């Protein structure tokens, strides 16, 4: 029974809500990050000791206790975000443009991309993806591992752009259709590990006429960052964010990193129509042409998740959060202090959502330039997990006229940017073996996949989307016409 690194418990039942630090709509990659951090042996022992103390002194609210316990490990509050600067992005990839020869525009050439092993993982060639995508098949027909490519290899490969493109297949698609050329999309990809997987994602999305902002955590190794920069140099319209952040789990820097990319994107010559942000461990469920057609149906509306009422998690946004640095590991974390945090400025009502969304260009301009949006961003700086409040609150505000915003009850509308998996106790942030039903879902992306866990899922999905792209076929997109949040007329 095949696959996938996806995806469990889409129905948000109560037990799953309690996982992963009670994140209501957490982003699994961050979730995993945190678990690794917090589950270090020393930390475990420490938590155990502290828990005993807590049990003996049963009093106070949860966050108060959390604060007390953290104060024991000598908190150092640091609200300065580390950053590095690479302002070369406008030049990025320019020299490489000529070297990107697309495969010729005729259908006999589909075999060329296969022959060059530009689709999926070479280890999996000859395996029957169509059957695996449709029915249950035994997973052992697929290799359980693929060869990894490390930053150091990528540095070597990307030092010569021509051979890099040839080897990795960034030119594997046909020239895009006029419809796609007329509707460029901006993609924001944030990642801090598994560079090969992030590049695999980039290849699946890459068309020269779109634009891609790569944002890596400043905690990555020197080689990792160098590799990313070299890749960006080889690919037209791919650039590294001009300002990078040290992304602290549930901290403001996660949101800031997307804002940094958005600022860069607005200055970029490509006149993209929509921006979609994502983590490096996602994978698209739609081809570029399908996304274009879907976004045209949205007609300027954003697709942003929103919950109201109790589901806004008042104990998160109503309470100040602060940074601390673990003196042993030097890692930064964030915790809720227990001090009251005021409601948002301008009488805006809080909604809670996700870090990820599909944002119209006008919305992004609003975010970067509008004084009310800036005030709200300022407000979000001091709360726990601001990325899960900022987009949602802005999008669903009834007092501010937000481009592409939504004023109905947000809880009732679907959210199609991501299909997100949920954590279970045994499996960190859920990877389960199920049939790859996700390709028939309506979301644009799925989160998350591991290159180390059933990579066949990534392989077959890539092959499937490549075939659709090559034949320029689109699936039935009628569903999107009836979405409540789309803007009617022009
Ligand atoms: C490639 O072929 C398709 C039809 O098969 C056509 O619509 C498209 O415009 C062609 N693109 C180029 C760049 O020739
Ligand atoms: C398609 O491309 C192949 C190889 O690039 C070429 O031999 C063939 O003549 C082309 N077919 C058409 C119809 O253009
Ligand atoms: C907020 O709303 C209240 C009542 O709904 C109103 O009295 C007040 O003036 C508003 N404040 C701002 C800043 O708009
Ligand atoms: C993609 O197309 C190739 C070549 O036509 C075919 O062999 C393969 O089975 C197709 N895969 C999927 C998932 O459709
Ligand atoms: C496309 O999907 C819609 C439902 O979303 C359905 O009503 C319609 O019949 C489908 N059309 C085709 C051609 O399958
Ligand atoms: C740690 C670090 O590099 N900080 C820099 C972040 O960016 C600002 C302005 O761009 C610099 O002044 C800091 O030195």
Coordinates of C-alpha atoms and ligand atoms in Angstrom, one line a residue:
X1 CA 0.0 0.0 0.0
X2 CA 1.6 3.1 -1.2
X3 CA 2.1 6.2 0.2
X4 CA 2.4 9.1 1.3
X5 CA 4.2 11.2 3.6
X6 CA 0.8 12.7 3.7
X7 CA -1.6 13.2 5.4
X8 CA -3.7 12.4 8.3
X9 CA -6.6 13.8 10.2
X10 CA -7.6 16.5 7.9
X11 CA -10.7 16.7 10.1
X12 CA -9.5 18.6 13.0
X13 CA -10.6 16.4 15.7
X14 CA -10.0 17.2 19.3
X15 CA -7.1 14.9 20.2
X16 CA -4.9 16.1 17.4
X17 CA -5.4 19.6 18.5
X18 CA -3.4 18.8 21.6
X19 CA -0.3 17.8 19.8
X20 CA 2.7 19.8 18.9
X21 CA 2.4 22.3 21.6
X22 CA -1.2 22.8 21.0
X23 CA -0.7 24.5 17.8
X24 CA -4.0 24.8 16.2
X25 CA -2.9 25.0 12.7
X26 CA 0.8 24.5 13.0
X27 CA 3.2 24.1 10.3
X28 CA 4.6 20.7 10.5
X29 CA 8.2 21.5 9.6
X30 CA 8.4 24.0 12.4
X31 CA 6.8 21.6 14.6
X32 CA 9.4 19.0 14.0
X33 CA 12.1 21.5 14.4
X34 CA 10.8 22.3 17.9
X35 CA 10.5 18.8 18.9
X36 CA 14.1 18.1 18.0
X37 CA 15.1 21.0 20.0
X38 CA 13.0 20.3 23.0
X39 CA 13.6 16.6 23.1
X40 CA 17.3 16.8 23.6
X41 CA 18.3 14.5 26.4
X42 CA 19.4 17.3 28.8
X43 CA 16.3 19.2 28.1
X44 CA 14.2 16.1 28.7
X45 CA 15.8 15.5 32.1
X46 CA 15.4 19.1 32.9
X47 CA 11.7 19.1 32.0
X48 CA 11.1 16.1 34.1
X49 CA 12.7 17.8 37.1
X50 CA 10.7 20.9 36.6
X51 CA 7.5 18.9 36.1
X52 CA 8.0 17.4 39.6
X53 CA 8.4 20.8 41.1
X54 CA 5.3 21.9 39.3
X55 CA 3.3 18.9 40.6
X56 CA 4.4 19.7 44.1
X57 CA 3.4 23.3 43.8
X58 CA 0.1 23.1 42.0
X59 CA -0.9 26.6 41.3
X60 CA -1.1 29.2 38.7
X61 CA -1.9 29.3 35.1
X62 CA 0.0 27.3 32.5
X63 CA 1.9 30.1 31.0
X64 CA 3.0 31.5 34.4
X65 CA 4.5 28.1 35.2
X66 CA 6.2 28.1 31.9
X67 CA 7.7 31.4 32.6
X68 CA 8.9 30.4 36.0
X69 CA 10.5 27.3 34.7
X70 CA 12.2 29.2 31.9
X71 CA 13.5 31.9 34.3
X72 CA 15.4 29.1 36.1
X73 CA 17.5 28.6 33.0
X74 CA 18.6 32.2 33.0
X75 CA 16.6 33.7 30.2
X76 CA 18.2 36.1 27.9
X77 CA 15.6 38.0 26.1
X78 CA 16.6 38.9 22.7
X79 CA 14.3 40.5 20.3
X80 CA 17.0 41.4 17.7
X81 CA 16.8 39.2 14.7
X82 CA 19.9 38.1 13.1
X83 CA 20.2 38.7 9.4
X84 CA 22.6 38.4 6.6
X85 CA 22.4 40.5 3.5
X86 CA 22.6 39.4 -0.1
X87 CA 21.4 42.3 -2.2
X88 CA 22.5 40.9 -5.5
X89 CA 19.1 39.5 -6.3
X90 CA 18.2 41.7 -9.2
X91 CA 21.2 40.4 -11.1
X92 CA 20.7 36.9 -10.0
X93 CA 20.6 34.5 -12.8
X94 CA 20.9 37.0 -15.6
X95 CA 24.0 35.4 -17.1
X96 CA 22.3 32.1 -17.0
X97 CA 19.3 33.0 -19.1
X98 CA 20.9 32.0 -22.4
X99 CA 21.9 28.7 -21.1
X100 CA 18.4 27.7 -20.2
X101 CA 17.4 26.0 -23.4
X102 CA 13.9 24.5 -23.0
X103 CA 13.2 21.2 -24.5
X104 CA 11.6 21.6 -27.9
X105 CA 7.9 22.1 -28.1
X106 CA 6.8 18.9 -29.6
X107 CA 5.3 15.9 -27.8
X108 CA 7.8 13.4 -29.2
X109 CA 10.2 15.0 -26.8
X110 CA 8.6 13.9 -23.6
X111 CA 11.0 10.9 -23.8
X112 CA 14.0 13.3 -23.8
X113 CA 13.3 14.5 -20.3
X114 CA 12.9 10.9 -19.1
X115 CA 16.0 9.8 -20.9
X116 CA 17.9 12.6 -19.1
X117 CA 16.4 11.5 -15.8
X118 CA 14.9 14.9 -15.1
X119 CA 11.7 13.5 -13.7
X120 CA 11.4 12.2 -10.1
X121 CA 14.3 10.4 -8.7
X122 CA 16.6 8.3 -11.0
X123 CA 16.4 5.4 -8.6
X124 CA 12.8 5.0 -9.2
X125 CA 12.8 4.9 -13.0
X126 CA 10.7 2.2 -14.6
X127 CA 8.4 1.9 -11.5
X128 CA 4.7 2.0 -12.2
X129 CA 3.5 5.3 -10.9
X130 CA 0.1 5.5 -12.6
X131 CA -1.0 2.3 -10.9
X132 CA 0.4 3.3 -7.6
X133 CA -1.4 6.6 -7.8
X134 CA -4.7 4.9 -8.5
X135 CA -4.7 1.7 -6.4
X136 CA -3.0 0.2 -3.5
X137 CA 0.3 -1.3 -4.4
X138 CA 3.0 -2.8 -2.3
X139 CA 5.5 -0.1 -1.3
X140 CA 8.4 -2.5 -1.8
X141 CA 8.1 -2.0 -5.6
X142 CA 9.7 1.4 -4.9
X143 CA 13.1 1.9 -3.4
X144 CA 12.8 3.2 0.1
X145 CA 15.8 5.5 -0.2
X146 CA 17.1 7.9 -2.8
X147 CA 20.6 9.2 -3.2
X148 CA 21.1 12.4 -1.3
X149 CA 22.8 15.4 -2.7
X150 CA 24.6 17.5 -0.1
X151 CA 25.4 21.2 -0.2
X152 CA 29.0 20.6 -1.0
X153 CA 28.0 18.6 -4.1
X154 CA 25.6 21.3 -5.1
X155 CA 28.3 23.9 -4.7
X156 CA 30.5 21.9 -7.1
X157 CA 27.6 21.3 -9.6
X158 CA 26.3 24.9 -9.6
X159 CA 29.7 26.4 -10.1
X160 CA 29.0 25.7 -13.8
X161 CA 25.5 26.8 -14.5
X162 CA 25.3 25.2 -17.9
X163 CA 26.1 21.8 -16.6
X164 CA 24.0 22.4 -13.5
X165 CA 20.9 23.1 -15.4
X166 CA 21.6 20.1 -17.7
X167 CA 22.2 17.8 -14.8
X168 CA 19.3 18.8 -12.6
X169 CA 16.8 19.4 -15.3
X170 CA 15.6 22.9 -14.5
X171 CA 14.9 23.3 -18.2
X172 CA 12.8 20.2 -18.4
X173 CA 9.5 21.9 -19.2
X174 CA 8.3 23.1 -22.6
X175 CA 8.0 26.8 -23.1
X176 CA 5.1 28.0 -21.1
X177 CA 1.8 28.8 -22.7
X178 CA 0.9 32.4 -23.4
X179 CA -1.7 32.2 -20.7
X180 CA 1.0 31.3 -18.2
X181 CA 3.4 34.0 -19.5
X182 CA 0.7 36.5 -19.0
X183 CA 0.2 35.5 -15.4
X184 CA 3.5 35.1 -13.5
X185 CA 3.4 33.8 -10.0
X186 CA 5.8 34.6 -7.2
X187 CA 6.8 31.7 -4.9
X188 CA 8.4 32.2 -1.5
X189 CA 10.2 29.1 -0.2
X190 CA 11.6 29.0 3.3
X191 CA 13.8 26.1 4.3
X192 CA 16.7 25.3 6.6
X193 CA 17.5 21.7 5.9
X194 CA 17.3 19.0 3.1
X195 CA 18.6 21.3 0.4
X196 CA 18.2 18.6 -2.2
X197 CA 14.6 18.2 -1.4
X198 CA 14.1 22.0 -1.6
X199 CA 15.7 22.0 -5.0
X200 CA 13.5 19.2 -6.1
X201 CA 10.5 21.3 -5.1
X202 CA 12.0 24.3 -6.9
X203 CA 12.4 22.2 -10.1
X204 CA 8.8 21.1 -10.0
X205 CA 7.7 24.8 -9.9
X206 CA 10.4 26.4 -12.0
X207 CA 9.4 28.3 -15.1
X208 CA 11.7 31.2 -16.1
X209 CA 8.8 33.7 -16.3
X210 CA 7.8 33.2 -12.7
X211 CA 9.8 34.5 -9.8
X212 CA 11.1 32.7 -6.7
X213 CA 12.4 34.1 -3.4
X214 CA 14.4 31.6 -1.5
X215 CA 14.7 32.3 2.2
X216 CA 17.0 30.2 4.4
X217 CA 17.4 30.4 8.1
X218 CA 20.6 32.1 9.2
X219 CA 21.4 29.1 11.2
X220 CA 22.3 27.0 8.1
X221 CA 25.9 26.1 7.5
X222 CA 28.1 28.3 5.3
X223 CA 28.1 25.6 2.6
X224 CA 24.4 25.4 2.7
X225 CA 23.9 29.1 2.1
X226 CA 26.7 29.2 -0.5
X227 CA 25.0 26.4 -2.4
X228 CA 21.7 28.2 -2.3
X229 CA 23.2 31.4 -3.6
X230 CA 25.0 29.6 -6.4
X231 CA 21.8 27.9 -7.5
X232 CA 20.0 31.2 -7.5
X233 CA 22.8 32.6 -9.7
X234 CA 22.1 29.9 -12.3
X235 CA 18.4 30.3 -12.5
X236 CA 16.8 33.5 -13.9
X237 CA 14.3 35.0 -11.6
X238 CA 15.4 32.9 -8.6
X239 CA 16.9 34.9 -5.8
X240 CA 17.9 34.7 -2.2
X241 CA 16.0 37.1 0.0
X242 CA 18.0 40.3 0.6
X243 CA 17.6 39.8 4.3
X244 CA 17.6 36.5 6.1
X245 CA 16.3 35.8 9.5
X246 CA 17.1 33.4 12.3
X247 CA 13.8 31.7 12.3
X248 CA 12.7 31.0 15.9
X249 CA 9.9 28.6 16.3
X250 CA 6.6 30.5 16.9
X251 CA 8.6 33.7 16.8
X252 CA 8.2 36.9 14.8
X253 CA 11.2 36.1 12.6
X254 CA 9.2 33.5 10.7
X255 CA 6.7 36.1 9.6
X256 CA 9.5 38.7 9.0
X257 CA 11.2 36.3 6.6
X258 CA 8.1 36.2 4.4
X259 CA 7.7 40.0 4.6
X260 CA 11.4 40.4 3.6
X261 CA 10.7 38.3 0.5
X262 CA 7.5 40.2 -0.3
X263 CA 9.4 43.5 -0.2
X264 CA 12.0 42.1 -2.6
X265 CA 9.4 40.7 -4.8
X266 CA 7.6 44.0 -5.2
X267 CA 10.8 45.5 -6.4
X268 CA 11.5 42.7 -8.8
X269 CA 10.9 43.4 -12.5
X270 CA 8.6 40.3 -12.9
X271 CA 5.1 41.7 -12.6
X272 CA 3.8 38.7 -10.7
X273 CA 0.0 38.6 -10.0
X274 CA 0.0 36.3 -6.9
X275 CA 2.5 35.2 -4.2
X276 CA 2.3 31.9 -2.5
X277 CA 4.6 31.1 0.5
X278 CA 5.7 27.7 1.5
X279 CA 8.2 25.5 3.3
X280 CA 10.8 23.5 1.6
X281 CA 9.1 20.2 2.4
X282 CA 6.0 20.9 0.5
X283 CA 5.1 19.7 -2.9
X284 CA 2.6 21.1 -5.4
X285 CA -0.6 19.2 -6.2
X286 CA -1.3 21.4 -9.3
X287 CA 0.6 22.3 -12.4
X288 CA 1.6 25.8 -13.1
X289 CA -1.1 26.1 -15.8
X290 CA -3.7 24.8 -13.4
X291 CA -2.5 27.3 -10.7
X292 CA -2.8 30.1 -13.3
X293 CA -6.3 29.1 -14.2
X294 CA -7.3 28.8 -10.5
X295 CA -5.8 32.1 -9.5
X296 CA -7.6 33.8 -12.4
X297 CA -10.8 32.4 -11.0
X298 CA -9.8 33.9 -7.6
X299 CA -9.7 37.2 -9.5
X300 CA -7.7 39.2 -7.0
X301 CA -9.1 37.5 -3.9
X302 CA -6.7 36.0 -1.4
X303 CA -6.9 32.5 0.0
X304 CA -6.2 32.8 3.7
X305 CA -7.3 30.6 6.5
X306 CA -9.3 32.1 9.3
X307 CA -10.9 31.1 12.5
X308 CA -12.8 33.3 14.9
X309 CA -14.3 33.2 18.4
X310 CA -12.7 30.6 20.7
X311 CA -10.6 29.3 17.9
X312 CA -8.5 32.5 17.9
X313 CA -6.6 31.3 20.9
X314 CA -6.8 34.3 23.1
X315 CA -4.2 32.8 25.4
X316 CA -1.7 33.3 22.6
X317 CA -2.5 36.7 21.2
X318 CA -3.7 38.2 24.4
X319 CA -0.4 37.5 26.1
X320 CA 3.0 38.9 25.5
X321 CA 5.6 36.6 24.2
X322 CA 9.3 37.0 24.6
X323 CA 12.5 35.5 23.3
X324 CA 15.0 33.7 25.4
X325 CA 18.3 32.0 24.5
X326 CA 19.1 28.6 25.8
X327 CA 22.5 29.2 27.4
X328 CA 23.6 25.7 26.7
X329 CA 22.7 25.3 23.1
X330 CA 22.6 29.0 22.2
X331 CA 19.3 28.3 20.5
X332 CA 16.6 30.9 20.7
X333 CA 13.0 30.1 21.7
X334 CA 9.9 32.0 22.5
X335 CA 7.5 31.7 25.4
X336 CA 4.4 33.4 26.7
X337 CA 5.2 35.6 29.6
X338 CA 1.8 36.0 31.2
X339 CA 1.9 39.7 30.8
X340 CA -1.2 41.1 29.1
X341 CA -0.9 42.0 25.4
X342 CA -3.3 44.6 24.1
X343 CA -5.9 43.9 21.4
X344 CA -4.9 44.9 17.9
X345 CA -4.9 48.6 16.9
X346 CA -7.7 50.3 15.0
X347 CA -10.4 48.1 16.5
X348 CA -9.4 45.2 14.3
X349 CA -10.8 41.8 15.5
X350 CA -8.3 38.9 15.7
X351 CA -8.7 35.9 13.5
X352 CA -6.3 33.0 13.7
X353 CA -5.1 31.1 10.7
X354 CA -1.9 29.7 9.1
X355 CA 1.5 31.0 8.3
X356 CA 0.8 30.2 4.7
X357 CA -1.5 31.7 2.1
X358 CA -2.2 32.7 -1.4
X359 CA -1.8 36.5 -1.6
X360 CA -2.7 38.8 -4.5
X361 CA -0.2 41.4 -5.5
X362 CA -2.5 44.2 -4.3
X363 CA -2.7 42.5 -0.9
X364 CA 1.1 42.3 -0.7
X365 CA 1.4 45.9 -1.6
X366 CA -1.1 46.7 1.1
X367 CA 0.9 44.7 3.6
X368 CA 4.1 46.4 2.8
X369 CA 2.9 50.0 2.4
X370 CA -0.4 50.6 4.3
X371 CA -0.1 52.3 7.7
X372 CA -2.8 50.1 9.3
X373 CA -1.2 46.9 8.0
X374 CA 2.1 48.2 9.5
X375 CA 0.5 48.9 12.8
X376 CA -0.9 45.5 12.9
X377 CA 2.4 44.0 12.1
X378 CA 3.9 46.0 15.0
X379 CA 1.2 44.6 17.2
X380 CA 2.0 41.0 16.1
X381 CA 5.7 41.4 17.1
X382 CA 5.1 40.5 20.6
X383 CA 2.7 37.6 20.4
X384 CA 3.2 33.9 20.3
X385 CA 3.2 32.6 16.7
X386 CA 2.4 35.9 15.0
X387 CA 2.4 34.4 11.5
X388 CA -0.7 32.4 12.5
X389 CA -2.5 35.7 13.4
X390 CA -1.2 38.4 11.1
X391 CA -2.5 37.2 7.7
X392 CA -5.7 35.9 9.1
X393 CA -6.5 39.0 11.1
X394 CA -5.8 41.3 8.2
X395 CA -7.6 39.3 5.6
X396 CA -10.8 39.0 7.7
X397 CA -10.9 42.5 9.2
X398 CA -14.2 44.2 8.8
X399 CA -12.8 47.7 9.6
X400 CA -10.0 47.8 7.1
X401 CA -10.7 47.6 3.3
X402 CA -8.1 44.9 2.5
X403 CA -7.5 44.1 -1.2
X404 CA -8.8 40.7 -1.8
X405 CA -10.1 40.4 1.8
X406 CA -13.0 38.5 3.0
X407 CA -15.8 39.8 5.3
X408 CA -18.0 36.8 5.6
X409 CA -17.5 34.3 8.4
X410 CA -14.0 32.9 7.7
X411 CA -14.6 29.7 9.6
X412 CA -17.1 28.5 7.0
X413 CA -15.0 28.9 3.9
X414 CA -12.6 26.3 2.5
X415 CA -8.8 27.0 2.5
X416 CA -7.1 25.7 -0.6
X417 CA -3.5 26.9 -0.2
X418 CA -2.3 23.9 1.6
X419 CA -3.2 20.4 2.6
X420 CA -1.6 20.2 6.0
X421 CA -1.0 17.0 7.9
X422 CA -1.4 16.7 11.6
X423 CA 0.8 15.5 14.3
X424 CA 0.2 12.2 16.1
X425 CA 2.0 11.1 19.3
X426 CA 4.0 8.4 17.6
X427 CA 4.9 10.0 14.4
X428 CA 6.4 13.5 14.6
X429 CA 4.0 15.6 12.6
X430 CA 2.4 12.8 10.8
X431 CA 3.6 10.8 8.0
X432 CA 1.4 7.9 7.2
X433 CA 1.1 5.3 4.6
X434 CA -1.9 5.9 2.6
X435 CA -2.9 6.0 -1.0
X436 CA -1.9 9.1 -2.8
X437 CA -5.4 10.5 -2.8
X438 CA -4.0 14.0 -2.4
X439 CA -3.6 14.5 -6.1
X440 CA -7.3 14.5 -6.4
X441 CA -7.7 17.1 -3.7
X442 CA -8.3 20.7 -4.4
X443 CA -5.5 22.3 -2.5
X444 CA -2.6 23.8 -4.4
X445 CA 0.2 22.3 -2.2
X446 CA 0.6 19.6 0.4
X447 CA 2.7 19.8 3.5
X448 CA 4.7 17.8 4.2
X449 CA 7.0 15.3 2.5
X450 CA 10.3 13.8 3.6
X451 CA 12.9 12.9 1.1
X452 CA 14.0 10.3 3.7
X453 CA 10.5 8.7 4.1
X454 CA 8.8 7.0 1.2
X455 CA 10.4 9.2 -1.4
X456 CA 8.2 7.4 -4.0
X457 CA 5.5 9.8 -3.0
X458 CA 7.6 12.7 -4.2
X459 CA 8.7 10.7 -7.2
X460 CA 5.3 9.8 -8.6
X461 CA 3.8 13.1 -7.8
X462 CA 6.6 14.8 -9.8
X463 CA 6.1 12.4 -12.7
X464 CA 2.4 12.9 -12.7
X465 CA 2.7 16.7 -12.7
X466 CA 5.4 16.6 -15.3
X467 CA 3.2 14.6 -17.6
X468 CA 0.3 17.0 -17.1
X469 CA 2.6 20.0 -17.7
X470 CA 4.0 18.4 -20.8
X471 CA 0.7 17.7 -22.4
X472 CA -0.7 21.0 -21.2
X473 CA -3.7 19.2 -19.8
X474 CA -5.6 20.6 -16.9
X475 CA -8.0 18.7 -14.7
X476 CA -11.6 19.7 -14.0
X477 CA -11.4 23.1 -12.3
X478 CA -15.1 23.8 -12.1
X479 CA -15.0 23.5 -8.3
X480 CA -13.1 26.7 -7.9
X481 CA -15.8 28.8 -9.5
X482 CA -18.1 28.2 -6.6
X483 CA -15.7 29.2 -3.9
X484 CA -17.2 31.7 -1.5
X485 CA -14.1 33.9 -1.3
X486 CA -13.5 34.5 -5.0
X487 CA -14.2 38.0 -6.4
X488 CA -16.9 38.1 -9.0
X489 CA -16.8 40.2 -12.1
X490 CA -13.7 42.2 -12.9
Ligands
LIG1 C1 3.8 24.9 -28.1 O1 2.7 24.1 -28.6 C2 1.5 24.4 -28.1 C3 0.4 23.5 -28.7 O2 0.9 22.2 -28.6 C4 1.1 25.9 -28.3 O3 -0.1 26.2 -27.7 C5 2.2 26.8 -27.8 O4 1.9 28.1 -28.1 C6 3.6 26.3 -28.3 N1 4.6 27.2 -27.7 C7 5.6 27.7 -28.3 C8 6.5 28.6 -27.5 O5 5.8 27.5 -29.5
LIG2 C1 10.3 17.2 -32.3 O1 11.6 17.2 -31.9 C2 12.5 16.2 -32.3 C3 13.8 16.2 -31.6 O2 14.0 17.4 -31.0 C4 12.6 16.3 -33.9 O3 13.4 15.3 -34.4 C5 11.2 16.3 -34.5 O4 11.3 16.5 -35.9 C6 10.3 17.3 -33.9 N1 8.9 17.1 -34.4 C7 8.2 18.1 -34.8 C8 6.8 17.7 -35.3 O5 8.6 19.2 -34.8
LIG3 C1 -13.6 51.3 18.2 O1 -14.9 51.0 18.3 C2 -15.6 51.6 19.3 C3 -17.0 51.1 19.4 O2 -17.3 50.1 18.5 C4 -15.6 53.1 19.0 O3 -16.2 53.8 20.1 C5 -14.2 53.6 18.9 O4 -14.1 55.0 18.5 C6 -13.4 52.8 17.9 N1 -12.0 53.2 17.9 C7 -11.3 53.4 16.8 C8 -9.9 53.7 17.0 O5 -11.8 53.3 15.7
LIG4 C1 4.0 9.8 -17.5 O1 4.3 9.7 -18.9 C2 5.2 8.6 -19.2 C3 5.5 8.7 -20.7 O2 4.4 8.8 -21.4 C4 4.6 7.3 -18.8 O3 5.4 6.2 -19.0 C5 4.3 7.4 -17.3 O4 3.6 6.2 -16.9 C6 3.4 8.6 -17.0 N1 3.3 8.7 -15.5 C7 2.2 9.1 -14.9 C8 2.2 9.2 -13.4 O5 1.2 9.5 -15.5
LIG5 C1 -16.3 19.0 -13.2 O1 -16.5 19.0 -11.8 C2 -17.8 19.4 -11.4 C3 -17.8 19.5 -9.9 O2 -16.8 20.2 -9.3 C4 -18.9 18.5 -11.9 O3 -20.1 19.0 -11.6 C5 -18.7 18.5 -13.4 O4 -19.6 17.5 -14.0 C6 -17.3 18.1 -13.8 N1 -17.2 18.1 -15.3 C7 -16.6 17.2 -16.0 C8 -16.5 17.4 -17.4 O5 -16.2 16.1 -15.5
LIG6 C1 23.6 40.3 12.7 C2 23.5 41.2 11.5 O1 24.1 40.9 10.4 N1 22.8 42.2 11.6 C3 22.5 43.2 10.6 C4 21.1 43.1 10.0 O2 20.8 44.1 9.1 C5 21.0 45.4 9.6 C6 20.5 46.4 8.6 O3 20.4 45.9 7.3 C7 22.5 45.6 10.0 O4 22.6 46.9 10.5 C8 22.8 44.6 11.1 O5 24.2 44.7 11.4

